[in-house]
Amino acid sequence: MSTILKVDDLVKNFGGLAAVSNVSMQLNDDELVALIGPNGAGKTTVFNLLTGVIVPSSGAITFNGPNGTVPINGMKPYKVADLGLTRTFQNIRLFKNLSVIDNVLIAMTSHYKEGFIQSVFRLPTYYKTEARIRQEAIDLLKIFDLQDDIDVLAKNLPYGIQRRLEIVRGLAMKPKILFLDEPAAGMNPEETADLTRLIRQIQREFHITVLLIEHDMSLVMNLAERIYVLDHGSLLAEGTPDEIQQNDAVIKAYLGEEA
């Protein structure tokens, strides 16, 4: 199993506050990893650093892609996304007044760049490409049972389906790594169970790496192959779900709060 993303001694300071302190971690091809910790532990800050939303104070983030090793420190978010690092957010960020399929099509168009002449004059190749993109979007929506909602405005979908659509939109960008920031937030038990099945399906069918932030420990322990635990911006522990559940420092800092 090869490493696709490597993080070395990552630090982020906000004024005099160290939000992330010397965090090192790695993600391997085709694995599901969870990042957990109490509120304020620095989890979302780490996500923001890894996806280019904010710039590290120090440390190194290295992506090992098909074109070789690329340092992504300070890279703009859209360039990070172009490399194949895609994320969702705690608060759903769909285009609420657009249809389900339009939300997916917007994500897919970054992979299809028609020439200026074809676009302006609507040459046959333009329409062929447009038809191909739409069919790919429909095929993707079918995989996740959203084909009956193609023309529904995103704002009119139930909360759990909106969350599913956001994940599907991330997959439409053909990521190498999918970052899921608290995908079960605000969900009821039935929706959480559906989400668990969805994430398993993503791993099975798309063979991508998933890094998950989540507070629902039953979801994390059922899904994750490895877990990193943050506390006050520092890495407290790393291991398998069984190892994390038996780690005294983790139980004291975090898991014990759930007991």
mmCIF file of N, CA, C and O in Angstrom, residues 211-259:
data_model
loop_
_atom_site.group_PDB
_atom_site.id
_atom_site.type_symbol
_atom_site.label_atom_id
_atom_site.label_comp_id
_atom_site.label_asym_id
_atom_site.label_seq_id
_atom_site.Cartn_x
_atom_site.Cartn_y
_atom_site.Cartn_z
ATOM 1 N N LEU A 211 -10.683 10.523 4.057
ATOM 2 C CA LEU A 211 -10.342 11.015 5.391
ATOM 3 C C LEU A 211 -11.595 11.638 5.981
ATOM 4 O O LEU A 211 -12.181 12.555 5.394
ATOM 5 N N LEU A 212 -11.989 11.151 7.139
ATOM 6 C CA LEU A 212 -13.282 11.470 7.728
ATOM 7 C C LEU A 212 -13.104 12.133 9.088
ATOM 8 O O LEU A 212 -12.399 11.613 9.953
ATOM 9 N N ILE A 213 -13.725 13.308 9.267
ATOM 10 C CA ILE A 213 -13.897 13.896 10.600
ATOM 11 C C ILE A 213 -15.301 13.548 11.057
ATOM 12 O O ILE A 213 -16.269 13.774 10.325
ATOM 13 N N GLU A 214 -15.424 12.998 12.255
ATOM 14 C CA GLU A 214 -16.765 12.627 12.706
ATOM 15 C C GLU A 214 -16.791 12.496 14.225
ATOM 16 O O GLU A 214 -15.825 12.031 14.840
ATOM 17 N N HIS A 215 -17.919 12.916 14.835
ATOM 18 C CA HIS A 215 -18.114 12.774 16.272
ATOM 19 C C HIS A 215 -18.904 11.517 16.625
ATOM 20 O O HIS A 215 -18.903 11.094 17.778
ATOM 21 N N ASP A 216 -19.588 10.937 15.637
ATOM 22 C CA ASP A 216 -20.370 9.724 15.881
ATOM 23 C C ASP A 216 -19.401 8.540 15.949
ATOM 24 O O ASP A 216 -18.918 8.037 14.936
ATOM 25 N N MET A 217 -19.108 8.093 17.181
ATOM 26 C CA MET A 217 -18.085 7.071 17.367
ATOM 27 C C MET A 217 -18.494 5.710 16.827
ATOM 28 O O MET A 217 -17.645 4.924 16.393
ATOM 29 N N SER A 218 -19.784 5.403 16.810
ATOM 30 C CA SER A 218 -20.199 4.117 16.240
ATOM 31 C C SER A 218 -19.921 4.097 14.744
ATOM 32 O O SER A 218 -19.458 3.089 14.196
ATOM 33 N N LEU A 219 -20.159 5.222 14.070
ATOM 34 C CA LEU A 219 -19.860 5.317 12.640
ATOM 35 C C LEU A 219 -18.356 5.191 12.400
ATOM 36 O O LEU A 219 -17.912 4.436 11.533
ATOM 37 N N VAL A 220 -17.557 5.907 13.198
ATOM 38 C CA VAL A 220 -16.102 5.874 13.033
ATOM 39 C C VAL A 220 -15.558 4.470 13.257
ATOM 40 O O VAL A 220 -14.770 3.951 12.450
ATOM 41 N N MET A 221 -15.963 3.833 14.331
ATOM 42 C CA MET A 221 -15.421 2.518 14.669
ATOM 43 C C MET A 221 -15.861 1.446 13.677
ATOM 44 O O MET A 221 -15.163 0.452 13.471
ATOM 45 N N ASN A 222 -17.018 1.643 13.055
ATOM 46 C CA ASN A 222 -17.502 0.679 12.060
ATOM 47 C C ASN A 222 -16.827 0.846 10.705
ATOM 48 O O ASN A 222 -16.753 -0.115 9.930
ATOM 49 N N LEU A 223 -16.351 2.054 10.410
ATOM 50 C CA LEU A 223 -15.859 2.340 9.066
ATOM 51 C C LEU A 223 -14.338 2.432 8.959
ATOM 52 O O LEU A 223 -13.755 1.950 7.990
ATOM 53 N N ALA A 224 -13.711 3.077 9.922
ATOM 54 C CA ALA A 224 -12.301 3.448 9.761
ATOM 55 C C ALA A 224 -11.368 2.246 9.862
ATOM 56 O O ALA A 224 -11.562 1.352 10.693
ATOM 57 N N GLU A 225 -10.341 2.258 9.008
ATOM 58 C CA GLU A 225 -9.265 1.278 9.109
ATOM 59 C C GLU A 225 -8.202 1.769 10.089
ATOM 60 O O GLU A 225 -7.598 0.974 10.810
ATOM 61 N N ARG A 226 -7.953 3.074 10.074
ATOM 62 C CA ARG A 226 -7.029 3.707 11.020
ATOM 63 C C ARG A 226 -7.670 4.982 11.536
ATOM 64 O O ARG A 226 -8.510 5.586 10.862
ATOM 65 N N ILE A 227 -7.239 5.390 12.724
ATOM 66 C CA ILE A 227 -7.786 6.593 13.348
ATOM 67 C C ILE A 227 -6.643 7.437 13.899
ATOM 68 O O ILE A 227 -5.732 6.918 14.548
ATOM 69 N N TYR A 228 -6.701 8.753 13.628
ATOM 70 C CA TYR A 228 -5.820 9.725 14.272
ATOM 71 C C TYR A 228 -6.664 10.490 15.281
ATOM 72 O O TYR A 228 -7.803 10.874 15.000
ATOM 73 N N VAL A 229 -6.096 10.730 16.456
ATOM 74 C CA VAL A 229 -6.795 11.466 17.511
ATOM 75 C C VAL A 229 -6.043 12.756 17.806
ATOM 76 O O VAL A 229 -4.846 12.735 18.120
ATOM 77 N N LEU A 230 -6.750 13.884 17.700
ATOM 78 C CA LEU A 230 -6.187 15.183 18.041
ATOM 79 C C LEU A 230 -6.715 15.648 19.385
ATOM 80 O O LEU A 230 -7.871 15.390 19.734
ATOM 81 N N ASP A 231 -5.876 16.364 20.116
ATOM 82 C CA ASP A 231 -6.297 16.994 21.360
ATOM 83 C C ASP A 231 -5.517 18.284 21.524
ATOM 84 O O ASP A 231 -4.282 18.275 21.521
ATOM 85 N N HIS A 232 -6.236 19.412 21.618
ATOM 86 C CA HIS A 232 -5.605 20.727 21.743
ATOM 87 C C HIS A 232 -4.583 20.960 20.632
ATOM 88 O O HIS A 232 -3.494 21.493 20.873
ATOM 89 N N GLY A 233 -4.916 20.539 19.421
ATOM 90 C CA GLY A 233 -4.077 20.809 18.261
ATOM 91 C C GLY A 233 -2.913 19.867 18.064
ATOM 92 O O GLY A 233 -2.186 19.983 17.072
ATOM 93 N N SER A 234 -2.709 18.936 18.985
ATOM 94 C CA SER A 234 -1.590 18.006 18.890
ATOM 95 C C SER A 234 -2.097 16.586 18.664
ATOM 96 O O SER A 234 -3.208 16.234 19.091
ATOM 97 N N LEU A 235 -1.267 15.771 18.035
ATOM 98 C CA LEU A 235 -1.627 14.385 17.787
ATOM 99 C C LEU A 235 -1.460 13.584 19.073
ATOM 100 O O LEU A 235 -0.362 13.463 19.612
ATOM 101 N N LEU A 236 -2.559 13.030 19.541
ATOM 102 C CA LEU A 236 -2.568 12.290 20.794
ATOM 103 C C LEU A 236 -2.306 10.804 20.577
ATOM 104 O O LEU A 236 -1.629 10.151 21.381
ATOM 105 N N ALA A 237 -2.857 10.252 19.498
ATOM 106 C CA ALA A 237 -2.711 8.818 19.254
ATOM 107 C C ALA A 237 -3.028 8.515 17.800
ATOM 108 O O ALA A 237 -3.687 9.299 17.108
ATOM 109 N N GLU A 238 -2.549 7.339 17.363
ATOM 110 C CA GLU A 238 -2.868 6.837 16.018
ATOM 111 C C GLU A 238 -2.904 5.330 16.090
ATOM 112 O O GLU A 238 -2.082 4.708 16.766
ATOM 113 N N GLY A 239 -3.882 4.709 15.435
ATOM 114 C CA GLY A 239 -3.956 3.252 15.456
ATOM 115 C C GLY A 239 -5.242 2.739 14.867
ATOM 116 O O GLY A 239 -6.049 3.488 14.306
ATOM 117 N N THR A 240 -5.459 1.448 14.981
ATOM 118 C CA THR A 240 -6.691 0.822 14.523
ATOM 119 C C THR A 240 -7.822 1.178 15.488
ATOM 120 O O THR A 240 -7.572 1.631 16.618
ATOM 121 N N PRO A 241 -9.078 0.959 15.090
ATOM 122 C CA PRO A 241 -10.179 1.221 16.025
ATOM 123 C C PRO A 241 -10.024 0.491 17.358
ATOM 124 O O PRO A 241 -10.271 1.080 18.419
ATOM 125 N N ASP A 242 -9.609 -0.759 17.336
ATOM 126 C CA ASP A 242 -9.423 -1.496 18.586
ATOM 127 C C ASP A 242 -8.344 -0.857 19.461
ATOM 128 O O ASP A 242 -8.513 -0.730 20.678
ATOM 129 N N GLU A 243 -7.246 -0.456 18.826
ATOM 130 C CA GLU A 243 -6.162 0.168 19.586
ATOM 131 C C GLU A 243 -6.600 1.493 20.191
ATOM 132 O O GLU A 243 -6.255 1.814 21.338
ATOM 133 N N ILE A 244 -7.365 2.278 19.437
ATOM 134 C CA ILE A 244 -7.824 3.582 19.924
ATOM 135 C C ILE A 244 -8.796 3.407 21.090
ATOM 136 O O ILE A 244 -8.733 4.138 22.089
ATOM 137 N N GLN A 245 -9.678 2.425 20.990
ATOM 138 C CA GLN A 245 -10.658 2.213 22.056
ATOM 139 C C GLN A 245 -10.014 1.754 23.351
ATOM 140 O O GLN A 245 -10.593 1.923 24.434
ATOM 141 N N GLN A 246 -8.813 1.186 23.256
ATOM 142 C CA GLN A 246 -8.124 0.699 24.452
ATOM 143 C C GLN A 246 -7.016 1.643 24.922
ATOM 144 O O GLN A 246 -6.319 1.338 25.897
ATOM 145 N N ASN A 247 -6.867 2.795 24.252
ATOM 146 C CA ASN A 247 -5.807 3.731 24.588
ATOM 147 C C ASN A 247 -6.259 4.607 25.766
ATOM 148 O O ASN A 247 -7.236 5.354 25.670
ATOM 149 N N ASP A 248 -5.541 4.521 26.895
ATOM 150 C CA ASP A 248 -5.950 5.240 28.106
ATOM 151 C C ASP A 248 -5.978 6.754 27.904
ATOM 152 O O ASP A 248 -6.863 7.442 28.420
ATOM 153 N N ALA A 249 -4.993 7.286 27.161
ATOM 154 C CA ALA A 249 -4.948 8.734 26.936
ATOM 155 C C ALA A 249 -6.149 9.196 26.119
ATOM 156 O O ALA A 249 -6.720 10.263 26.374
ATOM 157 N N VAL A 250 -6.551 8.396 25.134
ATOM 158 C CA VAL A 250 -7.716 8.735 24.311
ATOM 159 C C VAL A 250 -8.989 8.653 25.140
ATOM 160 O O VAL A 250 -9.857 9.529 25.070
ATOM 161 N N ILE A 251 -9.107 7.614 25.933
ATOM 162 C CA ILE A 251 -10.299 7.456 26.775
ATOM 163 C C ILE A 251 -10.447 8.648 27.714
ATOM 164 O O ILE A 251 -11.539 9.199 27.875
ATOM 165 N N LYS A 252 -9.351 9.081 28.277
ATOM 166 C CA LYS A 252 -9.386 10.222 29.201
ATOM 167 C C LYS A 252 -9.725 11.512 28.484
ATOM 168 O O LYS A 252 -10.533 12.321 28.961
ATOM 169 N N ALA A 253 -9.123 11.736 27.299
ATOM 170 C CA ALA A 253 -9.285 13.011 26.600
ATOM 171 C C ALA A 253 -10.578 13.107 25.810
ATOM 172 O O ALA A 253 -11.118 14.183 25.625
ATOM 173 N N TYR A 254 -11.070 11.942 25.331
ATOM 174 C CA TYR A 254 -12.174 12.052 24.396
ATOM 175 C C TYR A 254 -13.219 10.956 24.572
ATOM 176 O O TYR A 254 -14.356 11.211 24.903
ATOM 177 N N LEU A 255 -12.829 9.713 24.321
ATOM 178 C CA LEU A 255 -13.816 8.658 24.296
ATOM 179 C C LEU A 255 -14.525 8.514 25.651
ATOM 180 O O LEU A 255 -15.701 8.174 25.702
ATOM 181 N N GLY A 256 -13.811 8.825 26.693
ATOM 182 C CA GLY A 256 -14.412 8.724 28.017
ATOM 183 C C GLY A 256 -15.571 9.694 28.185
ATOM 184 O O GLY A 256 -16.473 9.441 28.972
ATOM 185 N N GLU A 257 -15.555 10.786 27.463
ATOM 186 C CA GLU A 257 -16.635 11.749 27.538
ATOM 187 C C GLU A 257 -17.920 11.181 26.958
ATOM 188 O O GLU A 257 -19.007 11.666 27.239
ATOM 189 N N GLU A 258 -17.783 10.182 26.075
ATOM 190 C CA GLU A 258 -18.960 9.603 25.435
ATOM 191 C C GLU A 258 -19.566 8.480 26.268
ATOM 192 O O GLU A 258 -20.627 7.972 25.970
ATOM 193 N N ALA A 259 -18.813 8.004 27.265
ATOM 194 C CA ALA A 259 -19.279 6.860 28.053
ATOM 195 C C ALA A 259 -20.400 7.259 29.002
ATOM 196 O O ALA A 259 -20.528 8.411 29.370
#
